[in-house]
Each structure stands twice: as C-alpha cells, then as structure tokens.
Coordinates of C-alpha atoms and ligand atoms in Angstrom, one line a residue:
X1 CA 14.3 37.8 17.7
X2 CA 16.1 34.5 17.2
X3 CA 17.3 33.4 13.8
X4 CA 14.8 31.7 11.6
X5 CA 15.4 28.0 11.2
X6 CA 13.6 25.2 9.3
X7 CA 12.3 22.1 11.0
X8 CA 10.0 19.1 10.4
X9 CA 6.9 18.5 12.6
X10 CA 7.2 15.1 14.2
X11 CA 4.1 15.3 16.6
X12 CA 2.0 17.5 18.5
X13 CA 0.2 17.2 22.0
X14 CA -2.1 20.2 23.0
X15 CA -0.6 22.5 20.7
X16 CA 3.0 21.8 21.9
X17 CA 4.7 20.6 18.8
X18 CA 8.0 18.6 18.7
X19 CA 10.1 19.7 15.7
X20 CA 12.9 17.9 14.3
X21 CA 15.8 19.7 12.9
X22 CA 18.6 17.3 11.9
X23 CA 19.4 15.3 15.0
X24 CA 18.0 18.0 17.4
X25 CA 14.6 18.0 18.7
X26 CA 12.8 21.2 19.8
X27 CA 9.6 21.6 21.7
X28 CA 7.8 24.5 20.4
X29 CA 4.5 26.6 20.9
X30 CA 3.0 28.5 18.1
X31 CA 3.9 32.1 18.1
X32 CA 1.1 34.7 17.9
X33 CA -1.7 34.0 15.4
X34 CA 0.2 32.8 12.5
X35 CA -1.4 29.7 12.2
X36 CA -4.4 30.2 14.4
X37 CA -6.2 31.9 11.5
X38 CA -7.0 28.4 9.7
X39 CA -10.4 27.8 11.5
X40 CA -11.6 25.7 8.8
X41 CA -9.0 23.1 9.8
X42 CA -9.1 20.9 12.9
X43 CA -5.4 21.2 13.4
X44 CA -3.1 23.9 12.1
X45 CA 0.0 21.4 12.0
X46 CA 0.5 17.8 11.3
X47 CA 3.4 15.4 11.3
X48 CA 5.3 16.0 8.1
X49 CA 4.9 19.7 8.2
X50 CA 8.0 21.9 7.4
X51 CA 7.9 25.0 9.5
X52 CA 10.0 28.1 10.4
X53 CA 10.8 28.3 14.0
X54 CA 13.1 30.1 16.3
X55 CA 14.9 29.0 19.3
X56 CA 13.7 30.6 22.7
X57 CA 15.7 28.6 25.1
X58 CA 18.3 26.6 23.3
X59 CA 19.5 25.0 26.6
X60 CA 16.5 23.2 27.2
X61 CA 15.4 22.8 23.5
X62 CA 12.4 25.2 23.3
X63 CA 11.4 26.9 20.5
X64 CA 8.5 28.9 18.8
X65 CA 6.9 28.1 15.4
X66 CA 6.6 31.1 13.4
X67 CA 5.2 29.8 10.1
X68 CA 3.9 26.7 8.3
X69 CA 5.6 26.3 4.9
X70 CA 3.4 25.4 1.9
X71 CA 2.5 21.8 1.7
X72 CA 3.1 19.6 -1.1
X73 CA 0.1 17.5 -0.3
X74 CA -1.9 16.5 2.9
X75 CA -3.8 13.4 3.9
X76 CA -7.0 14.4 5.6
X77 CA -10.0 12.8 7.0
X78 CA -13.2 14.3 8.3
X79 CA -13.2 14.9 11.9
X80 CA -16.8 14.0 13.0
X81 CA -16.8 15.5 16.4
X82 CA -14.8 18.7 15.3
X83 CA -16.7 18.9 12.2
X84 CA -13.9 20.0 10.1
X85 CA -11.0 18.1 8.2
X86 CA -8.3 16.8 10.2
X87 CA -4.8 16.5 8.7
X88 CA -3.2 13.2 9.7
X89 CA 0.0 13.8 7.7
X90 CA 1.6 16.2 5.4
X91 CA 4.1 16.2 2.6
X92 CA 4.1 12.4 2.0
X93 CA 4.6 10.1 -0.8
X94 CA 1.9 7.7 0.0
X95 CA -0.6 5.8 2.2
X96 CA -0.2 2.4 3.7
X97 CA -3.7 1.0 4.9
X98 CA -3.3 -1.6 7.3
X99 CA -5.8 -4.4 8.3
X100 CA -5.2 -7.8 9.8
X101 CA -6.0 -11.2 8.2
X102 CA -7.9 -12.6 11.0
X103 CA -11.8 -12.5 10.7
X104 CA -12.1 -10.5 13.8
X105 CA -9.9 -7.8 12.4
X106 CA -10.2 -7.8 8.6
X107 CA -11.8 -4.6 7.6
X108 CA -12.2 -4.4 3.7
X109 CA -14.6 -1.4 4.3
X110 CA -11.8 0.6 6.2
X111 CA -9.4 -0.3 3.3
X112 CA -11.8 0.6 0.7
X113 CA -12.2 4.1 2.3
X114 CA -8.6 4.6 2.7
X115 CA -8.0 3.9 -1.0
X116 CA -10.7 6.4 -2.1
X117 CA -9.1 8.9 0.5
X118 CA -5.7 8.5 -0.9
X119 CA -6.7 8.9 -4.5
X120 CA -8.8 11.7 -3.8
X121 CA -5.8 13.3 -1.9
X122 CA -3.5 12.6 -5.1
X123 CA -1.6 9.8 -3.2
X124 CA -0.6 6.4 -4.3
X125 CA -1.7 3.7 -1.6
X126 CA -0.8 0.1 -0.6
X127 CA -2.5 -2.4 1.4
X128 CA -1.1 -4.3 4.3
X129 CA -2.8 -7.4 5.6
X130 CA -0.9 -8.2 8.8
X131 CA -1.0 -11.3 11.3
X132 CA -0.8 -13.9 8.6
X133 CA 0.8 -15.9 11.1
X134 CA -2.7 -16.6 12.5
X135 CA -4.1 -18.0 9.1
X136 CA -5.3 -16.8 5.9
X137 CA -8.4 -18.2 4.1
X138 CA -9.5 -18.1 0.5
X139 CA -12.0 -15.5 1.2
X140 CA -9.5 -13.2 2.3
X141 CA -7.3 -13.8 -0.8
X142 CA -10.3 -13.3 -3.0
X143 CA -11.1 -10.0 -1.4
X144 CA -7.3 -8.9 -1.5
X145 CA -7.2 -9.8 -5.2
X146 CA -9.6 -7.0 -6.2
X147 CA -7.1 -4.5 -4.8
X148 CA -4.3 -5.9 -6.5
X149 CA -6.1 -6.3 -9.9
X150 CA -6.8 -2.6 -9.8
X151 CA -3.2 -1.9 -9.4
X152 CA -2.9 -1.5 -5.5
X153 CA 0.0 -3.3 -4.1
X154 CA -1.0 -5.6 -1.3
X155 CA 1.5 -7.0 1.3
X156 CA 0.8 -10.0 3.5
X157 CA 3.0 -9.8 6.5
X158 CA 3.4 -11.0 10.1
X159 CA 4.8 -7.9 12.1
X160 CA 5.1 -10.3 14.9
X161 CA 7.3 -12.7 13.4
X162 CA 8.8 -11.0 10.4
X163 CA 7.3 -12.9 7.7
X164 CA 6.7 -10.5 4.5
X165 CA 8.4 -7.8 6.1
X166 CA 11.3 -7.4 3.9
X167 CA 9.2 -7.1 0.9
X168 CA 7.4 -4.3 2.6
X169 CA 10.5 -2.7 3.6
X170 CA 11.8 -2.7 0.1
X171 CA 8.6 -0.8 -0.9
X172 CA 8.8 1.7 2.1
X173 CA 12.4 2.5 1.5
X174 CA 13.1 6.0 0.1
X175 CA 9.6 7.2 0.9
X176 CA 7.6 9.1 3.5
X177 CA 4.3 7.2 4.3
X178 CA 1.3 7.6 6.6
X179 CA 0.3 4.2 8.3
X180 CA -3.4 3.9 8.8
X181 CA -5.2 1.2 10.5
X182 CA -7.8 0.6 13.4
X183 CA -6.4 0.1 16.7
X184 CA -5.3 -3.6 17.4
X185 CA -4.2 -4.3 13.8
X186 CA -0.6 -4.0 14.6
X187 CA 0.5 -0.6 13.7
X188 CA 3.1 -0.3 16.6
X189 CA 4.3 -3.7 16.2
X190 CA 4.9 -3.1 12.4
X191 CA 6.5 0.4 13.2
X192 CA 8.9 -1.2 15.5
X193 CA 9.9 -3.7 12.7
X194 CA 10.2 -1.0 9.9
X195 CA 12.0 1.7 11.9
X196 CA 14.6 0.6 14.2
X197 CA 14.6 2.5 17.5
X198 CA 10.9 3.5 17.2
X199 CA 10.1 1.6 20.3
X200 CA 6.5 1.9 20.2
X201 CA 4.4 0.5 22.9
X202 CA 2.2 -2.2 21.6
X203 CA -1.3 -2.7 23.1
X204 CA -2.5 -5.6 24.9
X205 CA -5.8 -6.6 23.3
X206 CA -8.7 -6.5 25.6
X207 CA -9.9 -9.9 26.0
X208 CA -13.4 -9.2 26.4
X209 CA -13.9 -7.2 23.1
X210 CA -10.9 -8.7 21.1
X211 CA -10.0 -5.2 20.0
X212 CA -7.3 -2.9 20.7
X213 CA -7.8 -0.6 23.8
X214 CA -8.5 2.8 22.3
X215 CA -5.9 5.3 23.2
X216 CA -5.9 9.0 22.3
X217 CA -2.3 9.2 21.4
X218 CA -1.6 11.5 18.7
X219 CA 0.0 11.0 15.1
X220 CA 3.7 10.9 15.0
X221 CA 6.4 10.6 12.5
X222 CA 9.3 8.3 12.8
X223 CA 12.3 8.6 10.7
X224 CA 15.2 6.2 9.9
X225 CA 18.0 7.0 7.3
X226 CA 15.9 6.7 4.0
X227 CA 12.3 6.2 5.3
X228 CA 9.7 8.0 7.2
X229 CA 6.5 6.6 8.7
X230 CA 3.7 8.5 10.2
X231 CA 1.7 6.5 12.8
X232 CA -2.0 7.5 13.1
X233 CA -3.2 6.0 16.5
X234 CA -6.8 6.8 17.6
X235 CA -8.1 7.0 14.0
X236 CA -11.2 4.7 14.2
X237 CA -12.3 5.6 10.8
X238 CA -11.3 7.4 7.6
X239 CA -14.3 9.7 7.0
X240 CA -14.6 10.9 3.5
X241 CA -16.1 14.4 2.6
X242 CA -16.3 16.9 -0.1
X243 CA -16.6 14.1 -2.7
X244 CA -19.6 14.4 -4.8
X245 CA -21.4 11.0 -4.3
X246 CA -22.2 11.1 -8.1
X247 CA -18.6 10.9 -8.8
X248 CA -17.8 8.2 -6.2
X249 CA -17.8 5.3 -8.6
X250 CA -14.7 6.8 -10.6
X251 CA -12.8 5.6 -7.5
X252 CA -13.9 2.1 -7.9
X253 CA -11.6 1.2 -10.7
X254 CA -13.1 -2.4 -10.8
X255 CA -16.4 -0.9 -11.8
X256 CA -14.8 1.0 -14.7
X257 CA -15.2 -1.8 -17.5
X258 CA -19.0 -1.7 -16.9
X259 CA -20.0 1.6 -15.7
X260 CA -19.9 3.2 -19.1
X261 CA -22.4 0.7 -20.4
X262 CA -25.2 1.6 -18.0
X263 CA -28.4 2.3 -19.6
X264 CA -28.8 5.7 -17.9
X265 CA -26.3 8.5 -18.3
X266 CA -25.2 9.8 -14.7
X267 CA -26.2 6.1 -13.3
X268 CA -25.5 6.1 -9.8
X269 CA -25.4 2.2 -9.8
X270 CA -27.7 2.1 -6.9
X271 CA -31.1 1.4 -8.5
X272 CA -31.3 2.4 -12.1
X273 CA -32.7 0.0 -14.5
X274 CA -30.3 -1.4 -17.2
X275 CA -27.3 -0.6 -14.6
X276 CA -24.4 -2.6 -16.2
X277 CA -22.3 -2.4 -12.8
X278 CA -25.2 -4.1 -10.8
X279 CA -25.5 -6.7 -13.5
X280 CA -21.7 -7.3 -13.3
X281 CA -22.2 -7.8 -9.4
X282 CA -24.9 -10.3 -9.9
X283 CA -22.8 -12.2 -12.6
X284 CA -19.8 -12.2 -10.0
X285 CA -17.8 -10.0 -12.2
X286 CA -17.6 -7.4 -9.6
X287 CA -17.0 -8.6 -6.0
X288 CA -20.3 -8.2 -4.1
X289 CA -18.5 -6.8 -1.0
X290 CA -16.8 -4.0 -3.1
X291 CA -20.2 -3.0 -4.3
X292 CA -21.5 -3.1 -0.8
X293 CA -18.4 -0.6 0.1
X294 CA -19.6 1.5 -2.7
X295 CA -23.3 1.7 -1.6
X296 CA -22.3 2.4 2.0
X297 CA -20.0 5.2 1.0
X298 CA -22.4 6.7 -1.4
X299 CA -25.1 6.8 1.1
X300 CA -22.7 8.4 3.8
X301 CA -21.7 11.2 1.3
X302 CA -25.2 11.8 0.3
X303 CA -26.2 12.2 3.7
X304 CA -23.4 14.6 4.4
X305 CA -24.4 16.6 1.6
X306 CA -27.9 17.1 3.1
X307 CA -27.0 17.3 6.8
X308 CA -23.5 18.8 6.6
Ligands
GDP401 N1 -0.2 -13.0 16.0 C1 0.3 -11.6 15.7 N2 -0.1 -10.7 16.5 C2 0.3 -9.6 16.2 C3 1.0 -9.1 15.0 N3 1.2 -7.9 15.0 C4 0.7 -7.4 16.2 N4 0.1 -8.4 17.1 C5 -0.5 -8.2 18.2 O1 -1.5 -7.5 18.2 C6 -1.7 -6.6 19.2 C7 -1.9 -5.2 18.9 O2 -0.8 -4.9 18.3 P1 -0.3 -3.2 18.2 O3 0.8 -3.1 17.4 O4 -0.2 -2.7 19.6 O5 -1.5 -2.7 17.5 P2 -2.0 -1.0 17.1 O6 -3.0 -0.8 18.1 O7 -2.3 -1.1 15.6 O8 -0.8 -0.4 17.3 C8 -0.4 -6.9 20.2 O9 -0.8 -7.9 21.1 C9 0.5 -7.5 19.2 O10 1.4 -8.4 19.8 C10 1.2 -10.3 14.0 O11 1.8 -10.2 12.9 N5 0.8 -11.7 14.5
MG402 MG1 -0.4 1.3 18.6
ZN403 ZN1 -24.9 1.9 -13.3

C-alpha cells in the first residue's frame, strides 16, 4: 500500500485518468469498486475532481485512484445516449458559454440552455461571442442585450485575432471555469489564447457543412498560474433534466417583471388567457426569440417527465 496522495483530475479516457499533483502528472486507473458504485452517473470522475490516489509505479508515473473527494459543485448535463446525468466539470467557479457571431454559428438557444443549466447548478455564467472579426450585426447585438440586461456578462471576442481577449482574460483570472460551446465555434482557439501552452489542435471546418468536424475527444482541464479552464469537446447539446417545467420561467429573469401579473396562478405562459408574459412578447418587451427558447425548453422538459 502506497502513501495516499491528493490530486486533481485533468482528463480521462476509457476509465484511465490523468491526475495532476503539482507539476507531476500521474496516469491512474480506478482501484476496486470505490467509485464504480455510482450507477446513476454516466461518469464517476470529471475534470476538476479532487481525488486520493497512490503511486503504483513512480518511475513511469502510474497510479491508482482510491477515492473521489466530496465535490463543492458540479456542472452536469443529461447524457441522452447513456440516459444518465454526465458531469462535465467539478469544483468550478462558473460557466463560459461560447457561441460565434456569424449567422451560421450563432446559437442563442444553446446559450439559453447553458444559462439555465448553470443557474440550476448554482453557478454564475458569462456568454462569449467569438469570431467578431467576421462581422456583428444589429440583430446579434439585440439578442445579446437580453443577456446583459439580466446581469449576465457578455464578451465579444476574436479568438483568432485577439480582439476583446484581454477583457475576457481579466474575467477568467483567479477562477476555474468550464467552457461550453458547439464544435466549430472556436473553443480550442480560445483556449490556446487564454492558457499559454494549452496547444490544442484547432479543427478545420468541414466545407460542405460549415460545421466543426465532430470529434469524440474528452473534457480536459488546462491550468496556468491563476486560472483553470475545462474544455468540453464533443458536447453538442446541454440537455436539461430534473427541472420541473412549471418552474422553468423562474430561470428566465427577463420574464419576471410580467410573470407575477398573469391572470392565472401557476401560469405556464404557453397558452393561458390573460398571460402577461405572452402580452409582453407581443408588445416587444420580451424578446420573441427568448420566448421561443422558453417554449422549446418547456416542451422538452415536459416530454422528459412523461417519457423519462
Ligand atoms: N475568423 C475567425 N475564425 C475563428 C475564430 N476562432 C476560431 N476560428 C476558426 O474556427 C475554426 C474552428 O475553431 P476551433 O477552435 O477548432 O473550434 P472548436 O471546435 O470549438 O474547438 C478554425 O478554423 C478556427 O481557425 C475567430 O475568432 N475568428
Ligand atoms: Mg476543439
Ligand atoms: Zn403567463
């Protein structure tokens, strides 16, 4: 039995985890059943987890994970295929939701989901709009204003050319954040900017589909002096679960000034008569696209309650 050491999970591939312990990286298997019991979770360990491990062969940097230490928090999405929650990151200070300014990449729906999921996890979030070197139009600015009006910081950057990156860096410093965005929006490019030495491969966009080539690589934690970023490649959607659809509107802070004035108590704002939220949408006081996000998420959560 070796000494019990503490380390930080950086990433895992096929149940082999790379654990950082100061400037050493140890490649570990999970020992015994200690973590295998949590069948209700898709993955027992995630980047950001603190673990106890022992060295098995120090000369080649091999070890065994003995225990996962209690989490301060976690950022989880529903893994559709696995039909279980999947932890994307553990012990973090917040969530960066990344999308791009160009029409073919701008995904307000993805961002809205990310914001709900972050708040539900008790984590603050910020939105990053990348590729502003390719142009930003009025509609984009309008949609982004919805987020800044409800107190979510919005950063406009060009990861490729560096514009706006310093402001974002000021925000990221001193924190551990998880970076979410669909493939092709520039996660790797941004990581390389924010974390010196991250040296992440950036994908060539498929010409045919104008999307990032989907890769199955795993989440990974990158550290540099006073910041840590957890990349989440291969996450196409941030699926919500375990949120009662009737309570969903509480996450839409822009609905709040109106939702208390609906005629019916427990109004879902979908089709009830005298719905003040719907009236505000019609008057242009709530952004119609935010309302669209709400309706879609509501229906998805309602369907999950029925079909599991
Ligand atoms: N014009 C422009 N292209 C960018 C920017 N950031 C990333 N890209 C390009 O978008 C493509 C996908 O970037 P990548 O970082 O691999 O995206 P990921 O799939 O989210 O990791 C690459 O060709 C990048 O060079 C940017 O700020 N401006
Ligand atoms: Mg990438
Ligand atoms: Zn209503």
